[in-house]
JSON list of C-alpha atoms in Angstrom, two decimals:
[
{"chain": "F", "resi": 1, "resn": "GLN", "atom": "CA", "xyz": [91.07, 124.11, -18.72]},
{"chain": "F", "resi": 2, "resn": "VAL", "atom": "CA", "xyz": [92.54, 121.56, -16.33]},
{"chain": "F", "resi": 3, "resn": "GLN", "atom": "CA", "xyz": [96.16, 120.50, -16.21]},
{"chain": "F", "resi": 4, "resn": "LEU", "atom": "CA", "xyz": [97.20, 117.25, -14.61]},
{"chain": "F", "resi": 5, "resn": "VAL", "atom": "CA", "xyz": [100.68, 116.38, -13.39]},
{"chain": "F", "resi": 6, "resn": "GLU", "atom": "CA", "xyz": [101.54, 112.90, -12.17]},
{"chain": "F", "resi": 7, "resn": "SER", "atom": "CA", "xyz": [104.31, 111.90, -9.82]},
{"chain": "F", "resi": 8, "resn": "GLY", "atom": "CA", "xyz": [105.39, 108.87, -7.87]},
{"chain": "F", "resi": 9, "resn": "GLY", "atom": "CA", "xyz": [106.30, 106.40, -10.54]},
{"chain": "F", "resi": 10, "resn": "GLY", "atom": "CA", "xyz": [109.54, 104.48, -10.51]},
{"chain": "F", "resi": 11, "resn": "LEU", "atom": "CA", "xyz": [111.19, 101.11, -10.25]},
{"chain": "F", "resi": 12, "resn": "VAL", "atom": "CA", "xyz": [110.03, 98.70, -7.59]},
{"chain": "F", "resi": 13, "resn": "GLN", "atom": "CA", "xyz": [110.51, 95.01, -6.92]},
{"chain": "F", "resi": 14, "resn": "ALA", "atom": "CA", "xyz": [107.64, 92.60, -7.19]},
{"chain": "F", "resi": 15, "resn": "GLY", "atom": "CA", "xyz": [105.63, 92.59, -4.01]},
{"chain": "F", "resi": 16, "resn": "GLY", "atom": "CA", "xyz": [106.43, 96.20, -3.30]},
{"chain": "F", "resi": 17, "resn": "SER", "atom": "CA", "xyz": [104.23, 99.27, -3.20]},
{"chain": "F", "resi": 18, "resn": "LEU", "atom": "CA", "xyz": [103.99, 102.59, -4.98]},
{"chain": "F", "resi": 19, "resn": "ARG", "atom": "CA", "xyz": [101.81, 105.62, -4.51]},
{"chain": "F", "resi": 20, "resn": "LEU", "atom": "CA", "xyz": [101.03, 107.64, -7.59]},
{"chain": "F", "resi": 21, "resn": "SER", "atom": "CA", "xyz": [99.86, 111.19, -7.17]},
{"chain": "F", "resi": 22, "resn": "CYS", "atom": "CA", "xyz": [98.16, 113.55, -9.56]},
{"chain": "F", "resi": 23, "resn": "ALA", "atom": "CA", "xyz": [97.97, 117.26, -8.97]},
{"chain": "F", "resi": 24, "resn": "ALA", "atom": "CA", "xyz": [95.36, 119.23, -10.85]},
{"chain": "F", "resi": 25, "resn": "SER", "atom": "CA", "xyz": [95.36, 122.91, -11.65]},
{"chain": "F", "resi": 26, "resn": "GLY", "atom": "CA", "xyz": [92.44, 124.93, -12.88]},
{"chain": "F", "resi": 27, "resn": "GLN", "atom": "CA", "xyz": [88.96, 125.37, -11.57]},
{"chain": "F", "resi": 28, "resn": "GLY", "atom": "CA", "xyz": [86.31, 122.81, -10.99]},
{"chain": "F", "resi": 29, "resn": "PHE", "atom": "CA", "xyz": [88.38, 119.89, -9.72]},
{"chain": "F", "resi": 30, "resn": "SER", "atom": "CA", "xyz": [85.79, 118.92, -7.15]},
{"chain": "F", "resi": 31, "resn": "SER", "atom": "CA", "xyz": [83.23, 118.40, -9.90]},
{"chain": "F", "resi": 32, "resn": "LEU", "atom": "CA", "xyz": [85.44, 116.14, -12.03]},
{"chain": "F", "resi": 33, "resn": "THR", "atom": "CA", "xyz": [85.43, 112.37, -12.14]},
{"chain": "F", "resi": 34, "resn": "MET", "atom": "CA", "xyz": [89.05, 111.29, -11.85]},
{"chain": "F", "resi": 35, "resn": "GLY", "atom": "CA", "xyz": [90.75, 108.16, -13.04]},
{"chain": "F", "resi": 36, "resn": "TRP", "atom": "CA", "xyz": [94.01, 106.36, -13.63]},
{"chain": "F", "resi": 37, "resn": "PHE", "atom": "CA", "xyz": [94.77, 104.59, -16.87]},
{"chain": "F", "resi": 38, "resn": "ARG", "atom": "CA", "xyz": [97.76, 102.51, -17.82]},
{"chain": "F", "resi": 39, "resn": "GLN", "atom": "CA", "xyz": [99.34, 101.78, -21.14]},
{"chain": "F", "resi": 40, "resn": "VAL", "atom": "CA", "xyz": [101.86, 99.13, -22.15]},
{"chain": "F", "resi": 41, "resn": "GLY", "atom": "CA", "xyz": [103.81, 100.02, -25.24]},
{"chain": "F", "resi": 42, "resn": "GLU", "atom": "CA", "xyz": [101.48, 100.84, -28.10]},
{"chain": "F", "resi": 43, "resn": "LYS", "atom": "CA", "xyz": [98.56, 98.97, -26.66]},
{"chain": "F", "resi": 44, "resn": "GLU", "atom": "CA", "xyz": [95.34, 100.74, -25.78]},
{"chain": "F", "resi": 45, "resn": "ARG", "atom": "CA", "xyz": [95.18, 102.71, -22.56]},
{"chain": "F", "resi": 46, "resn": "VAL", "atom": "CA", "xyz": [93.15, 100.85, -19.99]},
{"chain": "F", "resi": 47, "resn": "LEU", "atom": "CA", "xyz": [91.18, 102.42, -17.17]},
{"chain": "F", "resi": 48, "resn": "VAL", "atom": "CA", "xyz": [92.39, 100.80, -13.96]},
{"chain": "F", "resi": 49, "resn": "ALA", "atom": "CA", "xyz": [90.80, 102.96, -11.27]},
{"chain": "F", "resi": 50, "resn": "ALA", "atom": "CA", "xyz": [88.32, 105.80, -10.99]},
{"chain": "F", "resi": 51, "resn": "ILE", "atom": "CA", "xyz": [86.69, 107.90, -8.31]},
{"chain": "F", "resi": 52, "resn": "SER", "atom": "CA", "xyz": [83.61, 110.06, -8.39]},
{"chain": "F", "resi": 53, "resn": "TRP", "atom": "CA", "xyz": [83.68, 113.76, -7.69]},
{"chain": "F", "resi": 54, "resn": "GLY", "atom": "CA", "xyz": [82.74, 113.32, -4.04]},
{"chain": "F", "resi": 55, "resn": "GLY", "atom": "CA", "xyz": [84.81, 110.21, -3.52]},
{"chain": "F", "resi": 56, "resn": "SER", "atom": "CA", "xyz": [81.91, 107.98, -2.59]},
{"chain": "F", "resi": 57, "resn": "ASN", "atom": "CA", "xyz": [82.07, 105.80, -5.68]},
{"chain": "F", "resi": 58, "resn": "THR", "atom": "CA", "xyz": [85.16, 104.00, -6.89]},
{"chain": "F", "resi": 59, "resn": "TYR", "atom": "CA", "xyz": [86.01, 101.58, -9.67]},
{"chain": "F", "resi": 60, "resn": "TYR", "atom": "CA", "xyz": [88.89, 99.15, -10.03]},
{"chain": "F", "resi": 61, "resn": "GLU", "atom": "CA", "xyz": [89.86, 97.05, -12.98]},
{"chain": "F", "resi": 62, "resn": "ASP", "atom": "CA", "xyz": [89.85, 93.37, -12.07]},
{"chain": "F", "resi": 63, "resn": "SER", "atom": "CA", "xyz": [93.62, 92.98, -12.04]},
{"chain": "F", "resi": 64, "resn": "LEU", "atom": "CA", "xyz": [93.98, 95.70, -9.38]},
{"chain": "F", "resi": 65, "resn": "LYS", "atom": "CA", "xyz": [91.04, 94.82, -7.16]},
{"chain": "F", "resi": 66, "resn": "GLY", "atom": "CA", "xyz": [92.23, 94.23, -3.63]},
{"chain": "F", "resi": 67, "resn": "ARG", "atom": "CA", "xyz": [95.68, 95.66, -4.39]},
{"chain": "F", "resi": 68, "resn": "ALA", "atom": "CA", "xyz": [94.92, 99.31, -5.09]},
{"chain": "F", "resi": 69, "resn": "THR", "atom": "CA", "xyz": [93.15, 102.22, -3.49]},
{"chain": "F", "resi": 70, "resn": "ILE", "atom": "CA", "xyz": [92.19, 105.41, -5.25]},
{"chain": "F", "resi": 71, "resn": "SER", "atom": "CA", "xyz": [91.54, 108.51, -3.19]},
{"chain": "F", "resi": 72, "resn": "ARG", "atom": "CA", "xyz": [91.13, 112.21, -3.72]},
{"chain": "F", "resi": 73, "resn": "ASP", "atom": "CA", "xyz": [91.48, 115.40, -1.75]},
{"chain": "F", "resi": 74, "resn": "ASN", "atom": "CA", "xyz": [89.29, 118.09, -3.22]},
{"chain": "F", "resi": 75, "resn": "ALA", "atom": "CA", "xyz": [90.80, 120.72, -0.95]},
{"chain": "F", "resi": 76, "resn": "LYS", "atom": "CA", "xyz": [94.24, 120.03, -2.39]},
{"chain": "F", "resi": 77, "resn": "ASN", "atom": "CA", "xyz": [93.14, 119.17, -5.95]},
{"chain": "F", "resi": 78, "resn": "THR", "atom": "CA", "xyz": [94.89, 115.83, -5.83]},
{"chain": "F", "resi": 79, "resn": "VAL", "atom": "CA", "xyz": [94.06, 112.23, -6.60]},
{"chain": "F", "resi": 80, "resn": "ASP", "atom": "CA", "xyz": [96.25, 109.33, -5.53]},
{"chain": "F", "resi": 81, "resn": "LEU", "atom": "CA", "xyz": [96.56, 105.69, -6.47]},
{"chain": "F", "resi": 82, "resn": "GLN", "atom": "CA", "xyz": [98.10, 103.47, -3.84]},
{"chain": "F", "resi": 83, "resn": "MET", "atom": "CA", "xyz": [99.22, 100.15, -5.32]},
{"chain": "F", "resi": 84, "resn": "ASN", "atom": "CA", "xyz": [100.39, 97.22, -3.23]},
{"chain": "F", "resi": 85, "resn": "SER", "atom": "CA", "xyz": [101.66, 93.73, -3.95]},
{"chain": "F", "resi": 86, "resn": "LEU", "atom": "CA", "xyz": [102.90, 94.92, -7.30]},
{"chain": "F", "resi": 87, "resn": "LYS", "atom": "CA", "xyz": [103.53, 92.42, -10.06]},
{"chain": "F", "resi": 88, "resn": "PRO", "atom": "CA", "xyz": [105.68, 92.62, -13.19]},
{"chain": "F", "resi": 89, "resn": "ASP", "atom": "CA", "xyz": [102.42, 92.75, -15.16]},
{"chain": "F", "resi": 90, "resn": "ASP", "atom": "CA", "xyz": [101.71, 96.12, -13.53]},
{"chain": "F", "resi": 91, "resn": "THR", "atom": "CA", "xyz": [104.60, 97.60, -15.48]},
{"chain": "F", "resi": 92, "resn": "ALA", "atom": "CA", "xyz": [103.20, 100.39, -17.63]},
{"chain": "F", "resi": 93, "resn": "VAL", "atom": "CA", "xyz": [102.95, 104.11, -18.08]},
{"chain": "F", "resi": 94, "resn": "TYR", "atom": "CA", "xyz": [100.24, 105.36, -15.75]},
{"chain": "F", "resi": 95, "resn": "TYR", "atom": "CA", "xyz": [98.15, 108.35, -16.76]},
{"chain": "F", "resi": 96, "resn": "CYS", "atom": "CA", "xyz": [95.96, 110.51, -14.61]},
{"chain": "F", "resi": 97, "resn": "ALA", "atom": "CA", "xyz": [92.74, 111.57, -16.33]},
{"chain": "F", "resi": 98, "resn": "ALA", "atom": "CA", "xyz": [89.77, 113.78, -15.62]},
{"chain": "F", "resi": 99, "resn": "ALA", "atom": "CA", "xyz": [86.27, 113.78, -17.00]},
{"chain": "F", "resi": 100, "resn": "ILE", "atom": "CA", "xyz": [83.60, 116.44, -16.95]},
{"chain": "F", "resi": 101, "resn": "GLY", "atom": "CA", "xyz": [80.64, 114.44, -15.81]},
{"chain": "F", "resi": 102, "resn": "ASN", "atom": "CA", "xyz": [80.79, 110.69, -15.36]},
{"chain": "F", "resi": 103, "resn": "ASP", "atom": "CA", "xyz": [82.27, 109.50, -18.65]},
{"chain": "F", "resi": 104, "resn": "ILE", "atom": "CA", "xyz": [85.72, 108.71, -17.29]},
{"chain": "F", "resi": 105, "resn": "PRO", "atom": "CA", "xyz": [86.39, 106.08, -20.01]},
{"chain": "F", "resi": 106, "resn": "LYS", "atom": "CA", "xyz": [86.50, 109.08, -22.36]},
{"chain": "F", "resi": 107, "resn": "PRO", "atom": "CA", "xyz": [88.25, 111.71, -20.31]},
{"chain": "F", "resi": 108, "resn": "ASN", "atom": "CA", "xyz": [88.51, 115.34, -21.23]},
{"chain": "F", "resi": 109, "resn": "TYR", "atom": "CA", "xyz": [91.98, 115.83, -19.79]},
{"chain": "F", "resi": 110, "resn": "TRP", "atom": "CA", "xyz": [95.14, 113.76, -19.53]},
{"chain": "F", "resi": 111, "resn": "GLY", "atom": "CA", "xyz": [98.35, 114.01, -17.61]},
{"chain": "F", "resi": 112, "resn": "GLN", "atom": "CA", "xyz": [101.71, 113.38, -19.22]},
{"chain": "F", "resi": 113, "resn": "GLY", "atom": "CA", "xyz": [102.13, 109.94, -17.66]},
{"chain": "F", "resi": 114, "resn": "THR", "atom": "CA", "xyz": [104.52, 108.39, -15.19]},
{"chain": "F", "resi": 115, "resn": "GLN", "atom": "CA", "xyz": [106.45, 105.16, -15.71]},
{"chain": "F", "resi": 116, "resn": "VAL", "atom": "CA", "xyz": [105.99, 102.29, -13.28]},
{"chain": "F", "resi": 117, "resn": "THR", "atom": "CA", "xyz": [108.38, 99.38, -13.64]},
{"chain": "F", "resi": 118, "resn": "VAL", "atom": "CA", "xyz": [108.05, 96.28, -11.49]},
{"chain": "F", "resi": 119, "resn": "SER", "atom": "CA", "xyz": [111.00, 93.95, -11.54]},
{"chain": "F", "resi": 120, "resn": "SER", "atom": "CA", "xyz": [110.70, 90.24, -10.85]}
]
């Protein structure tokens, strides 16, 4: 069993930056594919960034390309999402997720979510 706890959300002005962090507990973190999803209201959660177990492969949803960096520290069991040049459209609840294997679009574990609000 893996538990994920996000931190780092908050209110920021457009053009600003935020760094989201996810701390994982439980064994096997270094073998998990990790990702960040976001959800606006009742809409579907959307995968916005992902990183392979070793960190060599990353994925970014088109709207975040060039503005975000996902990273992980397997020694500390953490995964971060650095977001820059934030826009009001980035406002959402951001969820950390973990997948056993590569199927991060269908993760096995979820965090509780952290609110990001970008004001114009």
